[in-house]
Every structure is written in structure tokens, then in C-alpha cells.
Short mmCIF file of C-alpha atoms and ligand atoms in Angstrom, two decimals:
data_model
loop_
_atom_site.label_atom_id
_atom_site.label_comp_id
_atom_site.label_asym_id
_atom_site.label_seq_id
_atom_site.Cartn_x
_atom_site.Cartn_y
_atom_site.Cartn_z
CA MET A 1 34.47 -34.56 -180.56
CA PRO A 2 35.06 -30.89 -178.32
CA SER A 3 34.22 -31.84 -174.97
CA LEU A 4 35.52 -34.54 -172.59
CA ALA A 5 35.13 -34.87 -168.61
CA ILE A 6 37.70 -37.11 -167.22
CA ILE A 7 35.74 -38.23 -162.89
CA GLY A 8 36.99 -41.17 -160.85
CA ALA A 9 35.08 -43.94 -160.48
CA GLN A 10 35.38 -44.93 -156.75
CA TRP A 11 36.57 -43.04 -153.69
CA GLY A 12 39.43 -40.64 -155.61
CA ASP A 13 43.10 -41.08 -155.99
CA GLU A 14 42.31 -43.51 -159.58
CA GLY A 15 44.90 -40.95 -161.00
CA LYS A 16 43.34 -38.99 -162.78
CA GLY A 17 45.65 -36.36 -162.22
CA LYS A 18 47.64 -38.57 -164.73
CA ILE A 19 45.58 -38.60 -167.49
CA THR A 20 44.33 -35.35 -167.31
CA ASP A 21 48.09 -35.16 -167.89
CA TYR A 22 47.58 -37.09 -170.80
CA LEU A 23 44.69 -36.15 -172.37
CA ASP A 24 45.75 -32.25 -172.21
CA GLU A 25 47.60 -31.42 -174.74
CA GLU A 26 45.43 -31.01 -176.71
CA ALA A 27 43.18 -29.32 -174.25
CA ASP A 28 42.47 -25.57 -174.66
CA LEU A 29 40.49 -25.56 -171.72
CA ILE A 30 40.97 -27.62 -168.57
CA VAL A 31 37.58 -26.62 -165.89
CA ARG A 32 36.84 -27.90 -162.67
CA PHE A 33 34.10 -27.54 -162.00
CA GLN A 34 33.85 -29.54 -158.06
CA GLY A 35 35.46 -29.70 -155.05
CA GLY A 36 38.58 -27.10 -153.99
CA ASN A 37 41.66 -27.71 -152.13
CA ASN A 38 41.11 -31.26 -150.28
CA ALA A 39 41.90 -33.00 -153.90
CA GLY A 40 46.03 -32.67 -154.62
CA HIS A 41 47.67 -34.17 -157.73
CA THR A 42 51.16 -34.24 -158.71
CA ILE A 43 52.64 -33.18 -161.98
CA ILE A 44 55.33 -33.93 -163.40
CA VAL A 45 56.09 -30.96 -166.44
CA ASP A 46 59.93 -30.14 -168.01
CA GLY A 47 61.47 -32.75 -164.85
CA LYS A 48 59.73 -29.66 -162.51
CA VAL A 49 57.91 -31.47 -159.93
CA PHE A 50 54.29 -29.61 -158.83
CA LYS A 51 52.16 -30.36 -155.65
CA LEU A 52 48.79 -28.78 -156.69
CA HIS A 53 45.62 -28.80 -154.39
CA GLY A 54 43.49 -26.21 -155.55
CA LEU A 55 44.73 -25.01 -158.42
CA PRO A 56 43.44 -26.90 -162.05
CA SER A 57 46.23 -29.35 -163.09
CA GLY A 58 46.70 -27.32 -166.37
CA VAL A 59 47.77 -24.31 -165.15
CA VAL A 60 51.41 -25.46 -165.74
CA ARG A 61 50.79 -25.83 -169.27
CA PRO A 62 51.79 -22.70 -171.53
CA GLY A 63 48.92 -21.85 -173.66
CA LYS A 64 45.52 -22.89 -172.08
CA LEU A 65 43.72 -21.94 -169.91
CA ALA A 66 42.97 -23.92 -166.16
CA VAL A 67 39.39 -22.92 -165.38
CA ILE A 68 38.41 -23.20 -161.85
CA GLY A 69 34.60 -23.25 -162.34
CA ASN A 70 30.99 -22.03 -160.14
CA GLY A 71 31.02 -26.14 -158.64
CA VAL A 72 34.77 -25.14 -156.97
CA VAL A 73 35.25 -23.76 -153.48
CA VAL A 74 39.05 -21.82 -152.66
CA ASN A 75 40.45 -21.10 -150.10
CA LEU A 76 42.90 -17.61 -152.10
CA GLU A 77 45.84 -17.88 -148.76
CA GLU A 78 46.26 -21.22 -149.85
CA LEU A 79 46.08 -20.67 -153.61
CA GLY A 80 48.13 -18.05 -153.09
CA GLU A 81 51.69 -20.26 -151.70
CA GLU A 82 51.18 -22.74 -154.92
CA ILE A 83 50.65 -19.79 -156.91
CA ASP A 84 53.83 -18.85 -155.60
CA GLN A 85 55.52 -21.90 -156.00
CA VAL A 86 54.10 -21.99 -160.04
CA LEU A 87 55.95 -18.89 -160.27
CA GLN A 88 59.04 -19.53 -158.61
CA ALA A 89 59.69 -22.16 -161.22
CA GLY A 90 59.75 -20.00 -164.12
CA GLY A 91 56.28 -20.64 -164.42
CA SER A 92 52.76 -17.93 -165.02
CA ILE A 93 49.48 -17.54 -164.20
CA ASP A 94 48.25 -16.21 -167.25
CA GLY A 95 45.90 -18.91 -168.65
CA LEU A 96 44.34 -18.61 -164.65
CA ARG A 97 40.78 -18.18 -164.42
CA ILE A 98 38.43 -17.94 -161.70
CA SER A 99 34.67 -17.91 -161.37
CA ASP A 100 33.30 -14.99 -160.27
CA ARG A 101 30.18 -17.61 -158.05
CA ALA A 102 32.81 -19.69 -157.12
CA HIS A 103 33.00 -19.88 -153.47
CA LEU A 104 35.67 -18.71 -151.11
CA ILE A 105 37.43 -20.81 -148.11
CA MET A 106 37.31 -18.44 -145.11
CA ASN A 107 40.28 -19.11 -141.77
CA TYR A 108 36.88 -20.02 -139.95
CA HIS A 109 35.99 -22.89 -142.10
CA LYS A 110 38.51 -24.40 -141.11
CA LYS A 111 38.44 -23.91 -137.70
CA LEU A 112 35.12 -25.27 -137.50
CA ASP A 113 35.96 -28.16 -140.04
CA GLY A 114 38.21 -29.44 -137.17
CA ALA A 115 35.10 -28.25 -134.48
CA GLU A 116 32.97 -30.82 -136.24
CA GLU A 117 34.57 -33.67 -136.78
CA LYS A 118 35.12 -33.71 -133.08
CA TYR A 119 31.02 -32.95 -132.47
CA ARG A 120 30.54 -36.10 -134.73
CA GLY A 121 32.91 -38.83 -131.92
CA LYS A 122 32.73 -41.98 -133.08
CA ASN A 123 31.15 -40.82 -136.73
CA VAL A 124 33.20 -38.96 -137.66
CA VAL A 125 33.58 -38.62 -141.11
CA GLY A 126 37.28 -38.13 -142.09
CA THR A 127 36.88 -35.48 -143.88
CA THR A 128 40.70 -33.40 -145.01
CA LYS A 129 40.44 -30.58 -142.99
CA LYS A 130 40.07 -28.35 -145.34
CA GLY A 131 36.66 -26.30 -144.33
CA ILE A 132 35.27 -27.76 -147.66
CA GLY A 133 32.75 -28.97 -146.09
CA PRO A 134 31.71 -25.65 -144.14
CA ALA A 135 32.16 -24.03 -147.23
CA TYR A 136 29.23 -25.65 -149.21
CA GLN A 137 27.22 -25.21 -145.85
CA ASP A 138 27.38 -21.82 -146.63
CA LYS A 139 26.49 -21.80 -149.90
CA ILE A 140 23.12 -23.62 -149.67
CA ALA A 141 23.14 -21.19 -146.40
CA ARG A 142 23.07 -18.31 -148.46
CA ILE A 143 25.91 -16.49 -146.70
CA GLY A 144 29.26 -17.59 -148.43
CA PHE A 145 31.33 -15.10 -149.97
CA ARG A 146 32.42 -14.58 -154.35
CA ALA A 147 35.38 -14.33 -155.69
CA GLY A 148 32.94 -11.92 -157.34
CA ASP A 149 32.03 -9.91 -153.78
CA LEU A 150 36.20 -9.04 -153.84
CA LEU A 151 35.55 -6.98 -156.98
CA GLU A 152 33.18 -4.76 -155.14
CA ASP A 153 34.36 -2.60 -152.31
CA ASP A 154 30.56 -1.56 -151.01
CA LEU A 155 29.22 -5.28 -150.60
CA LEU A 156 32.54 -6.56 -148.55
CA ASP A 157 32.10 -4.54 -145.93
CA ASP A 158 27.69 -5.44 -146.60
CA LYS A 159 28.83 -8.62 -145.70
CA ILE A 160 31.35 -9.01 -144.24
CA SER A 161 29.22 -6.73 -141.18
CA PHE A 162 26.87 -9.25 -141.37
CA ILE A 163 28.60 -12.37 -141.19
CA LEU A 164 32.00 -12.05 -138.94
CA PRO A 165 29.78 -11.42 -136.63
CA TYR A 166 27.94 -14.32 -136.76
CA LYS A 167 31.02 -17.30 -137.72
CA LYS A 168 32.55 -16.07 -134.45
CA ASP A 169 29.43 -16.35 -132.52
CA ILE A 170 29.64 -20.14 -134.21
CA LEU A 171 32.90 -20.43 -133.51
CA ASP A 172 32.62 -19.82 -129.72
CA LEU A 173 29.07 -21.96 -129.44
CA MET A 174 31.34 -24.88 -130.87
CA GLY A 175 34.00 -24.26 -128.80
CA ALA A 176 36.50 -23.42 -131.74
CA GLU A 177 39.49 -22.02 -131.55
CA PRO A 178 38.53 -18.34 -132.46
CA CYS A 179 38.33 -15.83 -134.88
CA SER A 180 40.93 -13.04 -134.45
CA CYS A 181 39.87 -10.40 -137.29
CA THR A 182 38.10 -7.71 -137.08
CA ASP A 183 35.80 -6.64 -139.92
CA GLU A 184 38.66 -4.00 -141.61
CA SER A 185 41.83 -6.68 -141.37
CA LEU A 186 39.62 -9.03 -142.79
CA HIS A 187 38.14 -6.32 -145.37
CA GLU A 188 42.32 -5.85 -145.89
CA LYS A 189 43.22 -9.45 -146.43
CA MET A 190 40.37 -9.60 -149.13
CA ARG A 191 41.83 -6.28 -150.87
CA ARG A 192 45.83 -8.44 -151.11
CA TRP A 193 44.19 -11.53 -152.91
CA ARG A 194 41.63 -9.39 -154.83
CA ASP A 195 45.20 -7.78 -156.04
CA MET A 196 46.50 -11.38 -155.81
CA VAL A 197 43.68 -12.61 -158.00
CA GLY A 198 41.21 -10.33 -159.41
CA HIS A 199 42.73 -9.72 -163.40
CA CYS A 200 41.58 -13.62 -163.33
CA ILE A 201 38.15 -12.96 -161.96
CA CYS A 202 34.99 -13.89 -164.23
CA ASP A 203 32.07 -15.38 -165.93
CA THR A 204 33.50 -18.90 -166.70
CA SER A 205 29.71 -20.13 -167.82
CA VAL A 206 30.68 -17.52 -170.69
CA LEU A 207 33.80 -18.73 -171.08
CA VAL A 208 33.75 -22.10 -171.89
CA ASN A 209 30.43 -22.01 -173.04
CA GLU A 210 32.11 -19.73 -176.08
CA SER A 211 34.75 -21.80 -176.36
CA LEU A 212 32.48 -24.67 -177.17
CA ASP A 213 31.03 -22.89 -179.36
CA GLN A 214 34.10 -21.94 -180.98
CA GLY A 215 35.47 -25.23 -181.64
CA LYS A 216 38.14 -24.75 -178.81
CA ASN A 217 39.45 -28.21 -177.20
CA VAL A 218 37.69 -28.44 -173.73
CA ILE A 219 38.21 -30.86 -170.25
CA PHE A 220 36.20 -31.13 -167.18
CA GLU A 221 38.55 -32.25 -164.56
CA GLY A 222 36.20 -33.98 -161.76
CA ALA A 223 38.17 -33.81 -157.83
CA GLN A 224 38.17 -36.68 -155.62
CA GLY A 225 35.47 -39.59 -156.99
CA ALA A 226 31.83 -40.08 -157.86
CA MET A 227 31.21 -42.04 -154.13
CA LEU A 228 32.43 -39.40 -152.47
CA ASP A 229 29.64 -37.53 -154.60
CA ILE A 230 27.12 -35.84 -152.02
CA ASP A 231 24.18 -37.53 -153.45
CA HIS A 232 25.46 -41.01 -154.06
CA GLY A 233 27.71 -40.85 -152.59
CA THR A 234 28.03 -42.88 -149.13
CA TYR A 235 26.66 -40.53 -147.61
CA PRO A 236 26.72 -39.83 -144.18
CA TYR A 237 30.96 -40.34 -145.63
CA VAL A 238 31.17 -37.93 -148.77
CA THR A 239 32.15 -35.10 -150.24
CA SER A 240 30.21 -31.86 -149.65
CA SER A 241 30.34 -31.47 -153.94
CA ALA A 242 28.38 -33.06 -156.47
CA THR A 243 31.29 -35.19 -157.68
CA CYS A 244 29.39 -37.07 -160.94
CA GLY A 245 28.10 -36.16 -164.41
CA GLY A 246 25.49 -33.97 -163.45
CA GLY A 247 28.65 -31.76 -161.29
CA ILE A 248 29.38 -30.95 -163.95
CA CYS A 249 26.52 -29.29 -165.49
CA THR A 250 25.70 -26.65 -162.01
CA GLY A 251 29.45 -26.74 -162.10
CA ALA A 252 30.56 -25.22 -164.80
CA GLY A 253 28.25 -23.74 -166.00
CA VAL A 254 27.19 -26.15 -168.67
CA ALA A 255 24.82 -27.56 -170.42
CA PRO A 256 24.71 -31.56 -170.17
CA ASN A 257 24.74 -31.32 -174.15
CA ARG A 258 27.63 -30.17 -174.16
CA ILE A 259 29.13 -32.97 -172.97
CA ASP A 260 30.26 -34.97 -175.37
CA GLY A 261 32.14 -37.88 -173.84
CA VAL A 262 32.74 -38.82 -169.92
CA ILE A 263 35.98 -40.97 -169.25
CA GLY A 264 35.59 -42.85 -166.38
CA VAL A 265 38.60 -43.17 -164.37
CA ILE A 266 38.74 -46.76 -162.69
CA LYS A 267 42.00 -47.86 -160.07
CA ALA A 268 42.31 -51.47 -160.43
CA TYR A 269 42.06 -52.13 -157.22
CA THR A 270 40.25 -49.71 -154.49
CA THR A 271 41.41 -47.17 -152.55
CA ARG A 272 39.83 -44.88 -150.00
CA VAL A 273 40.39 -42.16 -147.15
CA GLY A 274 38.93 -41.79 -144.46
CA GLU A 275 35.45 -42.68 -142.61
CA GLY A 276 32.74 -45.33 -144.56
CA PRO A 277 31.91 -48.71 -145.50
CA PHE A 278 34.28 -50.21 -147.84
CA VAL A 279 33.31 -53.97 -148.42
CA THR A 280 35.96 -55.31 -150.85
CA GLU A 281 38.11 -54.03 -147.69
CA LEU A 282 41.37 -55.68 -147.18
CA SER A 283 43.05 -56.01 -143.84
CA GLY A 284 46.44 -56.80 -142.06
CA GLU A 285 49.21 -57.96 -144.10
CA GLU A 286 47.64 -57.88 -147.53
CA GLU A 287 46.25 -54.63 -147.28
CA LEU A 288 49.33 -52.98 -146.32
CA ALA A 289 51.17 -55.14 -148.79
CA LEU A 290 49.37 -53.52 -151.32
CA GLN A 291 49.04 -49.73 -149.87
CA HIS A 292 53.14 -50.49 -150.01
CA LYS A 293 52.73 -51.67 -153.26
CA GLY A 294 50.75 -49.09 -154.28
CA GLY A 295 52.04 -46.46 -152.80
CA GLU A 296 48.31 -45.94 -151.38
CA PHE A 297 49.37 -42.91 -149.23
CA GLY A 298 47.75 -39.45 -149.32
CA VAL A 299 49.25 -36.20 -151.41
CA THR A 300 47.07 -33.71 -149.29
CA THR A 301 47.07 -35.53 -145.79
CA GLY A 302 49.87 -37.79 -146.20
CA ARG A 303 47.79 -40.32 -144.61
CA GLY A 304 47.83 -44.49 -145.52
CA ARG A 305 45.13 -45.36 -147.85
CA ARG A 306 42.38 -48.31 -146.81
CA CYS A 307 43.33 -50.74 -149.53
CA GLY A 308 41.02 -53.75 -150.55
CA TRP A 309 39.71 -55.83 -154.45
CA LEU A 310 38.64 -54.09 -157.88
CA ASP A 311 34.16 -53.76 -156.80
CA LEU A 312 32.64 -53.26 -159.90
CA VAL A 313 28.87 -53.22 -157.97
CA VAL A 314 30.86 -49.52 -157.07
CA CYS A 315 32.40 -48.85 -160.56
CA GLU A 316 28.25 -49.76 -161.55
CA HIS A 317 26.68 -47.29 -159.31
CA SER A 318 29.60 -44.91 -160.58
CA ALA A 319 28.92 -45.61 -164.47
CA ARG A 320 25.63 -44.82 -164.29
CA MET A 321 25.66 -41.12 -161.87
CA CYS A 322 27.71 -40.17 -164.89
CA GLY A 323 27.43 -41.80 -167.58
CA PHE A 324 31.14 -43.04 -168.68
CA THR A 325 31.47 -43.57 -172.44
CA SER A 326 35.44 -44.72 -172.11
CA LEU A 327 37.08 -46.71 -168.87
CA CYS A 328 40.75 -46.10 -168.48
CA MET A 329 41.88 -48.10 -166.21
CA THR A 330 45.27 -47.46 -163.87
CA LYS A 331 47.55 -49.04 -161.93
CA ILE A 332 47.11 -52.59 -163.40
CA ASP A 333 50.53 -53.34 -162.99
CA ILE A 334 50.94 -52.67 -159.15
CA LEU A 335 47.97 -56.23 -159.42
CA SER A 336 51.05 -58.00 -161.22
CA ASP A 337 52.78 -61.38 -158.94
CA ILE A 338 49.75 -61.96 -157.01
CA PRO A 339 48.16 -65.66 -158.29
CA GLU A 340 45.01 -65.13 -157.97
CA LEU A 341 42.97 -62.03 -158.12
CA PRO A 342 39.18 -62.04 -156.72
CA VAL A 343 37.14 -58.89 -158.53
CA CYS A 344 33.93 -58.14 -155.99
CA VAL A 345 30.45 -58.75 -158.73
CA ALA A 346 27.38 -58.62 -155.93
CA TYR A 347 27.10 -58.08 -152.47
CA GLU A 348 25.42 -60.65 -150.11
CA ILE A 349 23.21 -58.74 -147.62
CA ASP A 350 21.16 -60.15 -145.41
CA GLY A 351 21.24 -63.86 -148.08
CA GLU A 352 20.27 -62.20 -150.26
CA GLU A 353 22.51 -61.51 -154.32
CA VAL A 354 22.39 -58.12 -154.31
CA ARG A 355 24.31 -56.15 -157.94
CA HIS A 356 23.02 -52.25 -156.87
CA PHE A 357 25.06 -49.91 -154.24
CA PRO A 358 22.84 -50.21 -152.09
CA ALA A 359 21.82 -46.20 -150.62
CA SER A 360 21.70 -46.99 -146.54
CA ILE A 361 25.19 -47.51 -144.62
CA SER A 362 24.33 -50.36 -142.18
CA LYS A 363 23.56 -52.33 -145.06
CA LEU A 364 26.59 -52.47 -146.69
CA ASN A 365 28.65 -52.75 -143.33
CA ARG A 366 26.43 -55.95 -143.15
CA ALA A 367 26.98 -56.68 -147.09
CA LYS A 368 29.73 -59.46 -148.18
CA PRO A 369 31.33 -59.24 -151.24
CA VAL A 370 30.41 -62.18 -154.40
CA TYR A 371 33.86 -62.43 -155.88
CA GLU A 372 34.45 -63.95 -159.10
CA TYR A 373 39.07 -65.09 -159.30
CA LEU A 374 40.61 -64.11 -161.58
CA LYS A 375 44.17 -65.26 -162.61
CA GLY A 376 47.03 -63.29 -162.04
CA TRP A 377 49.66 -62.19 -164.17
CA LYS A 378 54.21 -62.15 -164.22
CA GLY A 379 55.42 -58.51 -164.09
CA TRP A 380 57.94 -57.65 -166.22
CA ASP A 381 60.59 -55.23 -165.73
CA ASP A 382 60.46 -53.11 -168.54
CA THR A 383 57.38 -50.64 -169.14
CA GLY A 384 58.40 -48.60 -171.73
CA ALA A 385 58.61 -52.17 -174.08
CA VAL A 386 55.20 -53.54 -172.46
CA VAL A 387 53.68 -50.05 -174.00
CA ARG A 388 55.41 -50.05 -177.13
CA ALA A 389 54.59 -53.91 -177.78
CA GLY A 390 50.48 -52.56 -177.05
CA TYR A 391 47.42 -53.85 -176.55
CA ASP A 392 47.81 -57.53 -177.58
CA ASN A 393 50.55 -58.59 -176.75
CA LEU A 394 49.92 -57.49 -172.53
CA PRO A 395 49.58 -60.63 -170.51
CA GLY A 396 46.58 -62.40 -171.42
CA GLU A 397 45.11 -62.76 -168.02
CA MET A 398 46.08 -59.02 -168.14
CA ARG A 399 43.58 -58.59 -170.57
CA GLU A 400 41.08 -60.64 -169.73
CA TYR A 401 40.60 -58.43 -165.85
CA ILE A 402 40.35 -55.96 -168.16
CA GLU A 403 37.56 -57.31 -170.85
CA PHE A 404 35.49 -58.72 -167.26
CA THR A 405 35.62 -55.00 -166.30
CA GLU A 406 34.69 -53.95 -169.99
CA ARG A 407 31.92 -56.70 -169.76
CA TYR A 408 30.25 -55.59 -166.46
CA LEU A 409 30.21 -52.01 -167.40
CA LYS A 410 29.31 -52.42 -170.98
CA THR A 411 32.09 -49.82 -171.15
CA PRO A 412 35.79 -50.16 -173.46
CA ALA A 413 38.50 -49.94 -171.69
CA ASP A 414 40.48 -47.29 -174.26
CA LEU A 415 42.94 -46.37 -171.66
CA ILE A 416 45.41 -48.71 -169.36
CA SER A 417 47.72 -46.70 -167.49
CA LEU A 418 51.03 -49.09 -166.24
CA GLY A 419 52.75 -46.03 -164.68
CA PRO A 420 51.96 -42.88 -163.09
CA ASP A 421 54.49 -41.39 -166.42
CA ARG A 422 52.71 -40.01 -169.18
CA ASP A 423 54.19 -42.27 -171.96
CA GLU A 424 53.14 -45.88 -169.67
CA THR A 425 50.20 -45.67 -171.39
CA ILE A 426 48.69 -47.83 -173.91
CA ASP A 427 45.66 -45.32 -175.89
CA ARG A 428 43.24 -48.50 -177.81
CA ARG A 429 41.97 -45.72 -179.92
CA GLY A 430 44.21 -42.55 -180.64
CA SER A 431 42.03 -40.05 -181.01
CA TRP A 432 39.87 -38.01 -178.02
CA TRP A 433 38.75 -34.72 -180.87
CA ASN A 434 37.26 -35.84 -183.36
P1 IMP B 1 36.34 -33.60 -147.39
O1 IMP B 1 36.27 -33.42 -148.95
O2 IMP B 1 37.92 -32.67 -147.25
O3 IMP B 1 35.41 -32.98 -146.70
O4 IMP B 1 36.49 -35.25 -146.72
C1 IMP B 1 35.33 -35.79 -146.60
C2 IMP B 1 35.89 -37.54 -147.48
O5 IMP B 1 36.59 -37.18 -148.07
C3 IMP B 1 36.61 -37.72 -146.45
O6 IMP B 1 36.38 -39.39 -146.27
C4 IMP B 1 38.42 -38.20 -147.34
O7 IMP B 1 39.02 -38.04 -147.32
C5 IMP B 1 37.79 -37.65 -148.96
N1 IMP B 1 38.54 -36.80 -149.10
C6 IMP B 1 38.40 -35.75 -150.33
N2 IMP B 1 38.55 -35.37 -150.90
C7 IMP B 1 39.47 -36.47 -151.41
C8 IMP B 1 40.36 -36.96 -152.44
O8 IMP B 1 41.21 -35.83 -152.81
N3 IMP B 1 40.96 -38.05 -152.62
C9 IMP B 1 40.39 -38.90 -151.65
N4 IMP B 1 39.29 -38.63 -151.08
C10 IMP B 1 39.36 -38.05 -150.62
#
């Protein structure tokens, strides 16, 4: 099995970074296919802590290629800071590859992100203000800068001469902070970016496909989660990229038949950052307790995440959109010592029972969760011992919680994560690359 995708089944922050880290030992390439530095993951290698947003997690692993695919939007200003972090820790970016087709996040995109949010008023999305939406807007409007442009001075001059005045006018119209740069200073900045990463820019679709032809192991690393997908998520409370399975094809430049397995990462409860419907959301003390126990604070924004019970209507939707072949249940240890665990199996909307996640935000806002109540289990002190004892020796109630999810989604939960460290993982499958 030479390719595996890792996709979050909820609204992001499911613990994909840890699972990528667990599986990437045997991977040759780790490929990001969507999103930008709105993502955030903390990786610990040899005791060194890296907080990465734009760089793919594989970059800190010697001997691997970390690929930023064409579907990603890249902020080279901020990527430079992450690169410095890696270099200062004694690492290298030798393995970094950036698609020549990847679009660049410019300073004016960040300013526009803030200004658009102000315009939305009470309909605010709660974006990360990283300029992700405005950068994708420019891609679709065909006025974006691509990484490959950095390698062509004449093309850059030409594009800067019409895009910069256009963007300055838009900033002005929206009452956003003005952009002080001139054509020359922007070109100069882009020359610096070329000096920094020009040698990493290439046709990454060719690279990934040829690597697969050679039998190399490839991980497609999703960012955010399926429910933040621009088409299939809780629109408009979504990010601006294709986070579901199809995004791998368009965002990495591979055909559907090149994806051999898709791991759906499901947090044992649900969290979401920013605005938007959340049917199983808790409130008050109950929510705060789960937020603190689970350490649910954003790596990118530091915001406290909204918390609620496991919602299998959500997970069924994402499983259908992504084609999960395996599940990885994360943070189930956080639910220990809760006597009874509600699991949402349907919604009641206007007196009707609904089993498929609806598109309508107003219906979602009226939806009431239909719960099944599963028995809780007692926690433990020594996670290492629990992992060594294996799946069959987990508390029976915990196994039932996992198997209830498996039955609902008709997909095996091959990985169970019981803590933040790579070793705190029960792997019921063992071999992933044959
Ligand atoms: P944007 O991606 O910054 O445009 O934000 C759009 C929505 O996606 C907001 O609700 C964000 O909080 C959410 N979002 C973006 N990136 C992440 C992430 O990595 N984890 C969780 N939520 C995210």
C-alpha cells in the first residue's frame, strides 16, 4: 500500500499531526494538499519542540520529502520564520518541495481577511485572520501569485503592475489598513523569497506520481477537517479549501486511483473553533471541564475550542465524503471517569428524525441531538502499561464506545490514541504499507 491519506473527520484539531507523526516513520513523502498556515501542529523530535503552521510536519524528519502541493496557499513571509526555527534547532529544509502552482498568501490577503470579517458583522465566520479566504478568492479570480512566478522576473513585473494597484483600491474601498508597498518593494520582497525557497519550487505532481510509480510510501496530510470543507462543510462557516477526499486529487495533482487508504481521524468527542452550527455542543461548566481536560486551545490562535459530545451524524457525513478505510480514534482517554457518555446518532429537526447531515444552517441551528447513552470507564495512571496490554485489555466500556463507532460507520478503528506521545497509540493493524 504505497499511499495513505490522513483526514480529520470533524472540524479540525482531531490530532492528525500526532497520527501523521506516528505513521511517517516508514513514509518517503509527506504531502500537504490544501489549506495554509491556518493549520497548526506541535511536533516533538528528539526532545525538540516545533510549532509548525505552514511547513508540512515531515520537514523535521531527515531523509523525507515534505511537499507543499498545488492546492495549498503559502505565506512565504511566515514560512521564513518557521524555516529559521527549524534551522536554529539544527535541522534543515533539504527535504522541502513547494509546488510551482501553489498560490501565495500576500500581506494584503491578511488585511482583507480582517476587513471582510468586519463587514460580515453578526455573520462573522471567526477565521484565523491568516488571509486564507482572500488568497483562495484571488486564485479563483485568476489574479493570484503562484510560487512558480518567483522564478520568472518578467512575469512578476507584469503581474505586480496590475495586481498591486487593484488590491490597493480594494483595500481602500473596504476601509482596510492600506498597503504601503510599491511595485519595486514588492518585487524586492519576492526576490528575497526566491533566494529563500526558489530551489524548493518544482512540479510536485510529477514528483508525487513518479514516487508512487517507484513504490515509495506517500502520506497525504489533511489540514483542518472534513466539516470545514468549502463544499461539504457547514458553509459559510468553513475554510476556503477542499478538505475532503477529493481535495487530495486536485490539491496534490494525483488521480483518485492513486489513493490506497484513507484514515479518518475522529476525536472521541467534538470540538470546533470559530463560529457555525454545532449540534452536540456543551455549555457552561460541562463544556469548560472538557475544554480543560482535553487542553482544547488552538495552536494557531490560542482560542479556547468549543466542546461537545461525539456526533456520529457528522462522522457519517465525512466518512461518505472522504471514503475512510480506517478510523483513528484520538483522545478517548480524556473521556475516562465520566459515568455516562452521550453519543449522537441522529438529529431531530422540526419533529423529524434526520440521519444525514443537512446543508441548511437554519435547520442545523434547530436540530436537537438524539443520543444513545454508553457507559463510561475508569481512568488509569500508567498509559504505557495500558498500551502494552493491548486493545483486548482496554476497559470493556471503552471498547464498546469504539466498536459502537465502528458499527455506525462500518469502518474499523485500526488506531486508538491514548495520549499525545507517539508511543501512546494502540495499533490494531500493525502493518500499513503492504
Ligand atoms: P480560515 O481557514 O482562517 O478562513 O477560517 C475559517 C474557519 O475554519 C474558522 O472557523 C476557523 O476557526 C476554522 N479553521 C481554520 N483552520 C483551522 C484548523 O486548523 N483547526 C480548526 N479550525 C480551523
